[in-house]
CSV table of C-alpha atoms in Angstrom, one decimal:
chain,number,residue,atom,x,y,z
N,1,UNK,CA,2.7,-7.8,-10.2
N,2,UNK,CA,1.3,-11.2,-9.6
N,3,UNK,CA,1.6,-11.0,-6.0
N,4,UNK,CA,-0.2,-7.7,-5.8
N,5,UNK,CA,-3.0,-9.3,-8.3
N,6,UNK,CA,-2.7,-12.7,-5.4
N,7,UNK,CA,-3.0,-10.8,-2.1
N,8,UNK,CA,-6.3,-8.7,-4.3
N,9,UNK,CA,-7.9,-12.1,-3.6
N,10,UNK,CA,-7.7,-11.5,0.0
N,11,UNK,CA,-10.1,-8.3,0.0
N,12,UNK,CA,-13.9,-8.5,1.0
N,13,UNK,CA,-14.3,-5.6,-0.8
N,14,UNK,CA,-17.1,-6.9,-3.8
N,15,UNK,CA,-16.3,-3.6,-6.1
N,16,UNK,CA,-12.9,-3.1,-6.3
N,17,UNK,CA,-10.1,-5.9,-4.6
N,18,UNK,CA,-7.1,-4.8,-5.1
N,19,UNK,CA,-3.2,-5.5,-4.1
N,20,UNK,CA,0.0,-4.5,-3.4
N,21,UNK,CA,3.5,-5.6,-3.4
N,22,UNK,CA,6.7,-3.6,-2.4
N,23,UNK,CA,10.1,-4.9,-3.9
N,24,UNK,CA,13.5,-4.1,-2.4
N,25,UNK,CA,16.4,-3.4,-5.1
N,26,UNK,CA,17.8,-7.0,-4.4
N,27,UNK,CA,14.0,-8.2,-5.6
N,28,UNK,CA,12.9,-9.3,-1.9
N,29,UNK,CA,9.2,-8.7,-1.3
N,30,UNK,CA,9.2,-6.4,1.9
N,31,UNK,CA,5.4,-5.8,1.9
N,32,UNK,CA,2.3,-7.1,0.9
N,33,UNK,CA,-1.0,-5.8,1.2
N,34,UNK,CA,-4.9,-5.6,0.1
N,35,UNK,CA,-8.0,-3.4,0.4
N,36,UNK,CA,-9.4,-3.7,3.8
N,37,UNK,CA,-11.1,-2.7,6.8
N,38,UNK,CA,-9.2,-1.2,9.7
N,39,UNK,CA,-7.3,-3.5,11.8
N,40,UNK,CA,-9.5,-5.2,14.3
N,41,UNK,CA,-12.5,-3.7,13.2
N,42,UNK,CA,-15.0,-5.6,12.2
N,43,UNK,CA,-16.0,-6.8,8.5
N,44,UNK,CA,-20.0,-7.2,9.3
N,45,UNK,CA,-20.3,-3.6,11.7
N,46,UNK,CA,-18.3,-1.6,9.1
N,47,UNK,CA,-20.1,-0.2,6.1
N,48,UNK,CA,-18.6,-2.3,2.5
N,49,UNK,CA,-21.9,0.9,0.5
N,50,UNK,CA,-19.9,2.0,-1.8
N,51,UNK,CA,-21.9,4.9,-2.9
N,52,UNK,CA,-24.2,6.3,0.3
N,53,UNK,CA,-25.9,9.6,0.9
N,54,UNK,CA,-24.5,9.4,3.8
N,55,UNK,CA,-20.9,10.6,4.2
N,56,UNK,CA,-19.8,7.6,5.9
N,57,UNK,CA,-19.6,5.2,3.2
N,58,UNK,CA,-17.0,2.6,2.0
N,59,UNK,CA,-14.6,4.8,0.3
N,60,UNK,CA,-14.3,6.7,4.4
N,61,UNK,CA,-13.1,3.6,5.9
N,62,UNK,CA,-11.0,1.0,3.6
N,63,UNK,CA,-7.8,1.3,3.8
N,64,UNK,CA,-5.9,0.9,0.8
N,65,UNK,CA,-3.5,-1.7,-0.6
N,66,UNK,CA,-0.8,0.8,-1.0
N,67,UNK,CA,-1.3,2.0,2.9
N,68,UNK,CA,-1.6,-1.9,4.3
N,69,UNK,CA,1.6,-2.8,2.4
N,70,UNK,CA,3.7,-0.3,4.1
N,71,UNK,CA,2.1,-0.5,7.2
N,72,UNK,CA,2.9,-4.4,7.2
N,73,UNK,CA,6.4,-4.3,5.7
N,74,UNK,CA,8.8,-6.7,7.0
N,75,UNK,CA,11.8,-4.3,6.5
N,76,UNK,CA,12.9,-1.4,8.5
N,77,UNK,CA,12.4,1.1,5.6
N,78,UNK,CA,11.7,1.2,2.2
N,79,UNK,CA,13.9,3.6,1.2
N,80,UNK,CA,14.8,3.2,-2.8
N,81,UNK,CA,12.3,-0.1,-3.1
N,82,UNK,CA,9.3,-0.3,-5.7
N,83,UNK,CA,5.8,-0.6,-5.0
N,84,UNK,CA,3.2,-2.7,-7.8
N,85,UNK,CA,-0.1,-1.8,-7.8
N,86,UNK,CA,-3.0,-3.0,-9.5
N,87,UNK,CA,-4.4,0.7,-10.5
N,88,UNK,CA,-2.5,4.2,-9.6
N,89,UNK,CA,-2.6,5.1,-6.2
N,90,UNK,CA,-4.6,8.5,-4.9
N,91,UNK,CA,-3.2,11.1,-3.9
N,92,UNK,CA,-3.4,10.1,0.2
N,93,UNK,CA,-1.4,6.7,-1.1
N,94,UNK,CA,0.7,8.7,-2.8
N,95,UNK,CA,1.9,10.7,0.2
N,96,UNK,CA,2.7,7.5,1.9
N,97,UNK,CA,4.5,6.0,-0.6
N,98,UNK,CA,6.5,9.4,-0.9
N,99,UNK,CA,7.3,9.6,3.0
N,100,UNK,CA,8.5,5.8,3.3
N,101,UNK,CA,11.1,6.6,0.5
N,102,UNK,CA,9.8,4.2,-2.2
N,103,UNK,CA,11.4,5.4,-5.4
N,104,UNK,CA,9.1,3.6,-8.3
N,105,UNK,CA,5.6,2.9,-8.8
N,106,UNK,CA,4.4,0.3,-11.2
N,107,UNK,CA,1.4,0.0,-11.8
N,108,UNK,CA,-0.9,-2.3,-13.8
N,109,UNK,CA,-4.5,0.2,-15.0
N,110,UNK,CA,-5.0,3.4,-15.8
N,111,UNK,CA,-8.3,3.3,-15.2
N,112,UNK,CA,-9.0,6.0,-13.1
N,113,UNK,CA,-6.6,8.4,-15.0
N,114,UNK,CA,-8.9,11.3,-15.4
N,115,UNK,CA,-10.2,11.4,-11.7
N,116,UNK,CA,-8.1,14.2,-9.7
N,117,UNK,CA,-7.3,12.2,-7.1
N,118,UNK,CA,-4.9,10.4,-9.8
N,119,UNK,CA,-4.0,14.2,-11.5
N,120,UNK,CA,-3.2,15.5,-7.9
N,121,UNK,CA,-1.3,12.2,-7.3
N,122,UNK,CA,1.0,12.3,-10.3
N,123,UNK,CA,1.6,15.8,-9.4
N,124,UNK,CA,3.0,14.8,-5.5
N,125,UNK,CA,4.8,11.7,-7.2
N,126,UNK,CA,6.4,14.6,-10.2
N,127,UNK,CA,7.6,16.9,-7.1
N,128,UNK,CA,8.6,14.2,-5.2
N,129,UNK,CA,10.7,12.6,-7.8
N,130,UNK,CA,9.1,9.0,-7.7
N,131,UNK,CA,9.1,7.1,-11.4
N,132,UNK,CA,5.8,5.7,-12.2
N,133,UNK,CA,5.1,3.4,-15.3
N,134,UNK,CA,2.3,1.4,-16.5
N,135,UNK,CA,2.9,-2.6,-16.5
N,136,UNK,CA,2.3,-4.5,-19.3
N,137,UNK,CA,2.5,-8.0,-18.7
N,138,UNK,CA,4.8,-10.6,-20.9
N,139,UNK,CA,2.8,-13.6,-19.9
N,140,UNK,CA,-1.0,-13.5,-20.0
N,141,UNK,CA,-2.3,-16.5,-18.1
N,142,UNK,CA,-0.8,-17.6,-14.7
N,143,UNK,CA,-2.3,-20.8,-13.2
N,144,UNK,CA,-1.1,-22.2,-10.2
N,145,UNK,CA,-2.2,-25.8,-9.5
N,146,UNK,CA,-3.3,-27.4,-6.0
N,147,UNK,CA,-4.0,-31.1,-5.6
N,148,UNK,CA,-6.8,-33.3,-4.0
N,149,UNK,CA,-9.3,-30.2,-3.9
N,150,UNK,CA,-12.7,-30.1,-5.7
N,151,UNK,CA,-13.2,-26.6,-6.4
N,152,UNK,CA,-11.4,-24.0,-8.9
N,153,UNK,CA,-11.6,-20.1,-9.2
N,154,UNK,CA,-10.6,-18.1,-12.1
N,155,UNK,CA,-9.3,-14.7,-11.6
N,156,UNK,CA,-8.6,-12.5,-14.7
N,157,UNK,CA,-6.3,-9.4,-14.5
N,158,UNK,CA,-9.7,-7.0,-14.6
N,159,UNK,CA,-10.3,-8.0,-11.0
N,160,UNK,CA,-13.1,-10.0,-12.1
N,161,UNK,CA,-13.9,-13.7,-10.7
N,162,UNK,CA,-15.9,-16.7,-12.2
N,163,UNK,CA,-16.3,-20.2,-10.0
N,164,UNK,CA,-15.8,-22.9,-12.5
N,165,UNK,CA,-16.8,-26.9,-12.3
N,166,UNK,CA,-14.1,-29.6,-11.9
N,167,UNK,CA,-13.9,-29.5,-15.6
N,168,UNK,CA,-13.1,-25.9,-15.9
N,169,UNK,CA,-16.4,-25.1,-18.2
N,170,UNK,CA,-17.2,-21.6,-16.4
N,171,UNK,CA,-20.6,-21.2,-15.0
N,172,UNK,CA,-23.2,-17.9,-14.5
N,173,UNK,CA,-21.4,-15.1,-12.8
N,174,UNK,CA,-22.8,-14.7,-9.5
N,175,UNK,CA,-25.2,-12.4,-8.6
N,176,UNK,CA,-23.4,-10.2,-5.5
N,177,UNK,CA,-25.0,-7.3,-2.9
N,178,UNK,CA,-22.4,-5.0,-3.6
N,179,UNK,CA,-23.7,-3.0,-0.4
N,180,UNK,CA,-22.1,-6.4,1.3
N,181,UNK,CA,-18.7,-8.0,1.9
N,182,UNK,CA,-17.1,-10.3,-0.8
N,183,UNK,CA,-17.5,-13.7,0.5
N,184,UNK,CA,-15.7,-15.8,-1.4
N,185,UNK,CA,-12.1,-14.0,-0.6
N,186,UNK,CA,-9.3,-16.6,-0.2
N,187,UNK,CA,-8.7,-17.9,2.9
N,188,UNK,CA,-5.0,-17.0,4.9
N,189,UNK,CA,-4.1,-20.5,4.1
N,190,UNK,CA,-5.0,-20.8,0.6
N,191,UNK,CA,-3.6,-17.5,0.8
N,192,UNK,CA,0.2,-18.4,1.6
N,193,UNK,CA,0.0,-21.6,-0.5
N,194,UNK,CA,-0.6,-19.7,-3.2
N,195,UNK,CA,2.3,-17.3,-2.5
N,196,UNK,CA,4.4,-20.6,-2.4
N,197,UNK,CA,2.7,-21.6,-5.4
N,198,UNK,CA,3.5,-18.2,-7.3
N,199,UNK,CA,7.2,-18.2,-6.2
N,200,UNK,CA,7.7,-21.8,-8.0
N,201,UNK,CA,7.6,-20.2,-11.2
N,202,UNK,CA,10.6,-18.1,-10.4
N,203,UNK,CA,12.4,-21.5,-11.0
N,204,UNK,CA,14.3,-22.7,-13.4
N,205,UNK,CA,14.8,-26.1,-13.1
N,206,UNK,CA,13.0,-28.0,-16.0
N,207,UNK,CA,11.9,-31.0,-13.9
N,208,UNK,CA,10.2,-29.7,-10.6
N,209,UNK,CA,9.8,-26.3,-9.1
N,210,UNK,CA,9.3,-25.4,-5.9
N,211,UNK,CA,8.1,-22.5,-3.6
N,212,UNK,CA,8.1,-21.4,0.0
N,213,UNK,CA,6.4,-18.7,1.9
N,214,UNK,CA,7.2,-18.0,6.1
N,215,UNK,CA,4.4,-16.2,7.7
N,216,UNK,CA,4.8,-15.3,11.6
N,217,UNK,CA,2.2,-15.3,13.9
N,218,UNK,CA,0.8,-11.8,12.6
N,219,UNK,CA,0.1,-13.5,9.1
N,220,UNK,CA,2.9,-11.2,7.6
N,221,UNK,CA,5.4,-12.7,5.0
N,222,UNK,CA,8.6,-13.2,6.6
N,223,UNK,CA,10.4,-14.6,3.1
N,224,UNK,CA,9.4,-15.9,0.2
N,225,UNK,CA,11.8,-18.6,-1.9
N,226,UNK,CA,12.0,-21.0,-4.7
N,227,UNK,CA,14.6,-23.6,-5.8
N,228,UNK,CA,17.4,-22.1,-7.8
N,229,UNK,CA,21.1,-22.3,-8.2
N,230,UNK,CA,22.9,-20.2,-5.3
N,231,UNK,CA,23.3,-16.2,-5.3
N,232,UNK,CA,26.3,-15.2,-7.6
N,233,UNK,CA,26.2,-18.8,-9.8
N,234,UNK,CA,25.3,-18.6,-13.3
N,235,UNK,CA,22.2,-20.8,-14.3
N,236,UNK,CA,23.8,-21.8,-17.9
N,237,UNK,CA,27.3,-22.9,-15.9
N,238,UNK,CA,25.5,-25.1,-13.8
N,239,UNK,CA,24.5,-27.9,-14.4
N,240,UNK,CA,20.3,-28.7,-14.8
N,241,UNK,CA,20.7,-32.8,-15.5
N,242,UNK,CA,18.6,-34.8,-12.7
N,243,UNK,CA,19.9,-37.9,-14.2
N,244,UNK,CA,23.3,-38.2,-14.6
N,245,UNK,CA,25.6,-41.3,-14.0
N,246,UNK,CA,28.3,-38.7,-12.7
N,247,UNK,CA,27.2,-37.2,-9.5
N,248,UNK,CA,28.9,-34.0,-10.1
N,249,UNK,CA,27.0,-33.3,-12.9
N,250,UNK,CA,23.6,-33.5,-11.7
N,251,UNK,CA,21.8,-30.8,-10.1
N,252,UNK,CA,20.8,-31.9,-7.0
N,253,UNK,CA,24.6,-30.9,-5.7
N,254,UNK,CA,24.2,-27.7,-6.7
N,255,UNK,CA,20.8,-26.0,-6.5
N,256,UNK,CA,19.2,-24.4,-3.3
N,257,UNK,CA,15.9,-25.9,-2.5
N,258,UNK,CA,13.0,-23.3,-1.6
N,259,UNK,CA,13.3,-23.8,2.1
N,260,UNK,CA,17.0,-22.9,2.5
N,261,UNK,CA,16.0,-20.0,-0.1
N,262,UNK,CA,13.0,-18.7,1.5
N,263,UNK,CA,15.2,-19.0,5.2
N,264,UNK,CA,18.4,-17.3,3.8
N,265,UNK,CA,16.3,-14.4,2.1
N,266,UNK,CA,14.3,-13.6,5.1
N,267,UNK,CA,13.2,-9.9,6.0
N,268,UNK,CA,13.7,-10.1,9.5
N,269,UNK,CA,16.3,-10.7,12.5
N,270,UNK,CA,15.0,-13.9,12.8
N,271,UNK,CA,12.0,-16.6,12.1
N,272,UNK,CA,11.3,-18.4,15.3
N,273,UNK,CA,8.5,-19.4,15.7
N,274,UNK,CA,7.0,-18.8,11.9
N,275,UNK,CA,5.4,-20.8,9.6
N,276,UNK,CA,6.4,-21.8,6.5
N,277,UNK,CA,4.4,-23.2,3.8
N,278,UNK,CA,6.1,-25.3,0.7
N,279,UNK,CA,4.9,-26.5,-2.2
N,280,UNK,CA,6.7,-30.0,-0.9
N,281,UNK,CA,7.8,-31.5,1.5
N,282,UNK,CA,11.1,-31.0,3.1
N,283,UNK,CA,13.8,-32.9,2.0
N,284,UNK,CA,16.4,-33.6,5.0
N,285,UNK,CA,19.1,-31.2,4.3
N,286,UNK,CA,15.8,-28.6,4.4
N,287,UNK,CA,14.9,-29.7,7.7
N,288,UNK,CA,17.7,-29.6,9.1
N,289,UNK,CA,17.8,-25.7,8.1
N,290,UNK,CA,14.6,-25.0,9.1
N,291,UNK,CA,15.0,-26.5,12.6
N,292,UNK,CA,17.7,-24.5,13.2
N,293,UNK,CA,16.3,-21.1,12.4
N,294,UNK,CA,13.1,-22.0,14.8
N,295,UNK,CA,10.6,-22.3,12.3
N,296,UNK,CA,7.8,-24.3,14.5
N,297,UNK,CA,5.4,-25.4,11.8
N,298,UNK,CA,5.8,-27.2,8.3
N,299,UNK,CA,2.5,-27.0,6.1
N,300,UNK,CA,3.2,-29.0,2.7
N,301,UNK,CA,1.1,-29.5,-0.5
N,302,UNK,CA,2.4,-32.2,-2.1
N,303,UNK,CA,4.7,-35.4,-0.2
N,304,UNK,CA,4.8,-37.2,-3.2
N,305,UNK,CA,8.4,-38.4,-2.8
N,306,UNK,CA,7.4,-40.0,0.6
N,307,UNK,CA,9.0,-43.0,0.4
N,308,UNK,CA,12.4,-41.9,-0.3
N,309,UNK,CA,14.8,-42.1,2.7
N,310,UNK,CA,15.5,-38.1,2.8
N,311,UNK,CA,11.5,-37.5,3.3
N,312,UNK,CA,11.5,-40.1,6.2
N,313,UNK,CA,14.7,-38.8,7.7
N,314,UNK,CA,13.0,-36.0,7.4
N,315,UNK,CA,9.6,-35.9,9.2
N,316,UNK,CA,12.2,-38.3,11.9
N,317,UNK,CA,14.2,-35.1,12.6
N,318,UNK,CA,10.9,-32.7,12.9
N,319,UNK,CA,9.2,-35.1,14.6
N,320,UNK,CA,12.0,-35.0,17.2
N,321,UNK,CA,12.4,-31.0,17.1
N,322,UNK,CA,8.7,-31.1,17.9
N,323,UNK,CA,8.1,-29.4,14.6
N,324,UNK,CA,4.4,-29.9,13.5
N,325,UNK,CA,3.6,-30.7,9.7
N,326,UNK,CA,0.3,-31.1,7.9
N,327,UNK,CA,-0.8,-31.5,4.6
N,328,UNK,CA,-2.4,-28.1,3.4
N,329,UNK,CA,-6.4,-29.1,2.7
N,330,UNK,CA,-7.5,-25.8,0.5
N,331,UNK,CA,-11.1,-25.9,-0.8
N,332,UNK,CA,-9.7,-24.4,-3.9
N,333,UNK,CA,-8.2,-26.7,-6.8
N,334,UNK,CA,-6.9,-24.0,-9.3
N,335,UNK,CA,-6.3,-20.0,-8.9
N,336,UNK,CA,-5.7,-18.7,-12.7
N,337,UNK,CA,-4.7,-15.0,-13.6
N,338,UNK,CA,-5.7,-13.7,-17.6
């Protein structure tokens, strides 16, 4: 649900942003998407009125979340997958989400509950056999942290955004044309960083955790990782110790950095030619693994281990790959969900 709540922040939409995220049975995100204009139509021509006496208004032309998610999946069906929503789809969502075979629906408001778009929904979803549930989340505050950057954002779970100072005390909500576009709508690359960012909470590992996000050239999420112990090994056999005097018992032998994670995971044939942001730089044993599958572009947050000989054999082996890497340079400092 956090994902759907994240890729909400991409919208221009000043009424109503809202996300989507498909889930395959194997928990692989195979589609993300946000209210929008139409596909290379553009934001400022486009009517954002979102009440008009004219027919053609705002609701006529978004697409929805729902729709843009399984338009842009990354999987050749989605056949028995779920699909998290911020609020319950209408019924013209709900006739896509029956026809691409999604089997659940989770959604997080109810707010639109009495409209009959929503009655004539549940009623398609009923026939169809599609389970629907209402999400209530465990944790109420998700923050994800990015260095060097002067600027935060708050987002709470209504959909509603404050800017805040560098020391977090929030300020006057901001006065918006509502007949406009939302301006302040995360960037693509603030946008996959935070996907990264959001995927390093998966982890377990009581030290450090990492995420990665690969986006091809069509800015659609390719795979999505974070470091873990390998598919099938428990996480209370394995060791978690990053300091032990016996190699075999510290973790770094055993656990599967984001990279590799986010590479082996991937929804697609293959990922040449992608992009893949991490919430640190590649160690060596990641590069090597990310040369190989054709990755062409390495955009980090952090490079605080730097001086350690698996970062410099590191940037040597993408350096000769002809890999680029850059630090990301977001003009947000903090993105926090309540």
């Amino acid at each position: 649900m956090s994902f759907a709540f994240l890729s909400a922040m991409r919208s221009k939409d000043l009424c109503s942003q809202v996300g989507a995220c498909i889930v395959s049975s194997e928990k692989k995100i195979v589609g993300i998407g946000y209210s929008e204009m139409l596909r290379g139509c553009s934001d400022d021509v486009l009517p954002w009125t979102k009440e008009s006496a004219d027919f053609l208004d705002n609701e006529d032309i978004v697409c929805h979340a729902e729709m843009n998610a399984i338009i842009n999946k990354n999987s050749s069906d989605l056949v028995g997958c779920s699909i998290y929503v911020a609020f319950f789809p209408c019924h013209e969502c709900a006739k896509l989400i029956i026809e691409a075979g999604i089997s659940e629906v989770v959604f997080y408001s109810h707010k639109h509950a009495q409209k009959e778009s929503t009655m004539v929904s549940k009623r398609l979803l009923d026939m169809a056999g599609v389970k629907y549930r209402q999400y209530i989340p465990v944790n109420k505050k998700i923050e994800l942290d990015f260095t060097g950057c002067s600027e935060s954002v708050e987002l709470s779970m209504n959909n509603s955004t404050q800017n805040c100072t560098d020391n977090s005390e929030p300020q006057q909500n901001i006065c918006r044309d509502v007949n406009k576009k939302r301006e302040d709508y995360l960037a693509w690359g603030e946008y996959f960083m935070a996907v990264a960012a959001l995927s390093a909470h998966m982890s377990k590992n009581p030290v450090i955790q990492v995420g990665a996000c690969i986006v091809n050239r069509e800015n659609k999420v390719m795979g999505i990782g974070y470091n873990r112990m390998p598919r099938g090994c428990s996480d209370d056999q394995s060791p978690w110790v990053k300091t032990s005097d016996n190699r075999l018992g510290n973790e770094y032998m055993y656990v599967c950095h984001a990279e590799v994670n986010a590479i082996m995971n991937k929804n697609c044939a293959d990922v040449s030619g992608c992009t893949i942001y991490v919430t640190l730089f590649p160690c060596n044993n990641c590069a090597k693994v990310i040369i190989q599958a054709g990755i062409s572009n390495v955009i980090y947050d952090s490079d605080k281990y730097k001086d350690l000989s698996c970062t410099i054999a590191s940037k040597k082996m993408l350096d000769l790959a002809g890999i680029e890497y850059r630090k990301v340079s977001p003009k947000l400092n903090k993105i926090v969900w309540r």
